[in-house]
Amino acid sequence: MLTEKKKERVVEIPTSSMADIAFLILIFFIVCSTIDVSKGITLVLPAPGEEKQIREKNITNLLVNDAGLVLLDDQETELYAVKNVIRDKLAENNKLIVSVKTGVNTEYRIYIDVMDQLKQAFVLANLPARISIAEPDK
Amino acid sequence: MPMDFKKKSKVNTGIPTSSLPDIVFLLLIFFMVTTVFKEFTGLQVILPSAQQVEKLRGKRDIAHLWADRSENVSIDDRLVTIEQIKDLMYQKRSDPTHPLRAVSMKIDQKVKMKLVSAIQEQLRKADALNIIYNAKPSS
């Protein structure tokens, strides 16, 4: 009798919580997965034919030559110092517009570095970015 | 005889719900497998890196523009010449139901500014003024 009773034991894996486990895994993956979005530097281009008269003192000219050297208001500046120089200028005059002009053979990477510096300066000064892009000389 | 009637009324009429999660899962997995996100292959570009990066909200109504270092330009996986950009963008811009919101520019870091400004000139003429220069975030 004793041996017979032992044989009757049911050996099954409990499946009632299977759904909960699957849900947990599902939620884990939903939370972990990221859909990649465009990240970068935003800019609004000026409308064609739009010309504004801006007072000379509210403009800072920033020139980048083909070799990647930066000329900020006729003064040669290190690329990574642009942020601080512009920030100081913004502290003096919060209506400042930075006009960026590059050479035709300037690398895009350097242009983005300059734009990055300017964006950072405007963020530090807590002002909306006012950057104007000038046509490179032909 | 009356006992027989009582027995008949005891028939169980519930729908078995124990397998409902399984059915739901099957459906869920089916839809997950069959959905395809709209993705573009684009051109081979190495993006520049920047610190002050912003995210572009939403994925709809955005044109994707690539420019690689051999000066090929592609918009939404279609190779175009510089002169074609204006008309193509103008079309997208004047779409009655989904006007273009922004242009996402994926330009190789070695591209010369001559090309970039030519593209921008075309975008300006097409009234596609909101742009984003895609860059890798660096800390």
Tab-separated table of C-alpha atoms in Angstrom, chain A residues 18-19 22-23 26 35-50 80 83 102-113 115-117 119-120 123 133-136 138, chain B residues 21 25 28 32 37 39 48-56 59 64 104-114 116-117 120-121 123-125 127-137:
chain	number	residue	atom	x	y	z
A	18	MET	CA	3.693	31.778	-16.431
A	19	ALA	CA	1.669	34.707	-17.725
A	22	ALA	CA	6.008	36.698	-19.472
A	23	PHE	CA	4.471	40.081	-18.663
A	26	LEU	CA	7.693	42.090	-21.792
A	35	ILE	CA	13.859	54.139	-30.516
A	36	ASP	CA	16.626	56.309	-31.846
A	37	VAL	CA	15.700	59.891	-32.539
A	38	SER	CA	17.517	62.629	-34.356
A	39	LYS	CA	19.925	64.289	-31.998
A	40	GLY	CA	21.970	67.271	-32.889
A	41	ILE	CA	22.122	71.005	-33.239
A	42	THR	CA	18.904	72.690	-34.269
A	43	LEU	CA	18.828	75.824	-36.339
A	44	VAL	CA	16.237	77.935	-38.093
A	45	LEU	CA	17.429	79.221	-41.439
A	46	PRO	CA	16.509	82.739	-42.485
A	47	ALA	CA	13.732	82.996	-45.053
A	48	PRO	CA	14.956	83.919	-48.534
A	49	GLY	CA	15.007	87.621	-49.237
A	50	GLU	CA	14.683	88.395	-45.565
A	80	TYR	CA	37.350	76.068	-27.667
A	83	LYS	CA	32.189	79.665	-25.743
A	102	THR	CA	32.852	79.966	-43.071
A	103	GLY	CA	35.208	79.464	-45.953
A	104	VAL	CA	34.130	77.277	-48.868
A	105	ASN	CA	36.613	74.566	-47.942
A	106	THR	CA	36.021	74.582	-44.206
A	107	GLU	CA	35.260	71.119	-42.921
A	108	TYR	CA	31.740	70.514	-41.670
A	109	ARG	CA	33.186	69.078	-38.443
A	110	ILE	CA	34.750	72.440	-37.573
A	111	TYR	CA	31.540	74.266	-38.409
A	112	ILE	CA	29.629	71.966	-36.043
A	113	ASP	CA	32.255	72.531	-33.343
A	115	MET	CA	27.984	75.953	-33.635
A	116	ASP	CA	28.279	73.737	-30.573
A	117	GLN	CA	30.387	76.382	-28.828
A	119	LYS	CA	24.915	76.987	-28.534
A	120	GLN	CA	26.670	76.334	-25.251
A	123	VAL	CA	22.630	78.207	-22.933
A	133	ILE	CA	24.613	82.000	-41.027
A	134	ALA	CA	26.304	84.022	-43.713
A	135	GLU	CA	27.033	82.697	-47.178
A	136	PRO	CA	30.651	81.718	-47.697
A	138	LYS	CA	32.611	82.153	-53.639
B	21	PRO	CA	-3.632	34.989	-21.658
B	25	PHE	CA	0.176	36.680	-26.019
B	28	LEU	CA	0.743	40.425	-29.182
B	32	MET	CA	5.215	42.721	-32.678
B	37	PHE	CA	9.340	50.731	-38.436
B	39	GLU	CA	13.664	53.253	-41.494
B	48	PRO	CA	30.528	64.999	-36.101
B	49	SER	CA	30.196	65.111	-32.334
B	50	ALA	CA	28.822	67.942	-30.246
B	51	GLN	CA	28.032	68.592	-26.609
B	52	GLN	CA	24.972	70.797	-26.790
B	53	VAL	CA	22.708	68.323	-28.580
B	54	GLU	CA	18.968	68.567	-28.653
B	55	LYS	CA	16.443	65.951	-29.544
B	56	LEU	CA	14.017	66.396	-32.352
B	59	LYS	CA	9.345	61.195	-35.970
B	64	HIS	CA	16.017	62.898	-43.811
B	104	SER	CA	17.241	66.171	-40.342
B	105	MET	CA	20.685	66.608	-41.866
B	106	LYS	CA	23.135	63.756	-41.562
B	107	ILE	CA	26.291	65.146	-43.035
B	108	ASP	CA	29.709	63.546	-42.909
B	109	GLN	CA	32.221	65.432	-40.814
B	110	LYS	CA	34.676	65.718	-43.704
B	111	VAL	CA	32.214	67.410	-46.067
B	112	LYS	CA	33.223	70.884	-47.182
B	113	MET	CA	31.084	73.878	-46.258
B	114	LYS	CA	30.565	74.699	-49.921
B	116	VAL	CA	26.497	72.400	-46.905
B	117	SER	CA	25.751	75.995	-47.802
B	120	GLN	CA	20.967	75.230	-47.158
B	121	GLU	CA	20.426	77.676	-49.976
B	123	LEU	CA	16.239	74.555	-48.367
B	124	ARG	CA	15.758	78.261	-47.857
B	125	LYS	CA	14.245	78.611	-51.307
B	127	ASP	CA	10.850	77.371	-47.264
B	128	ALA	CA	12.117	74.395	-45.267
B	129	LEU	CA	13.742	76.466	-42.573
B	130	ASN	CA	13.782	74.222	-39.552
B	131	ILE	CA	16.846	72.045	-39.671
B	132	ILE	CA	18.818	69.876	-37.329
B	133	TYR	CA	22.467	69.024	-37.871
B	134	ASN	CA	22.713	65.491	-36.592
B	135	ALA	CA	25.613	64.969	-34.269
B	136	LYS	CA	26.820	62.354	-31.859
B	137	PRO	CA	26.434	63.489	-28.267
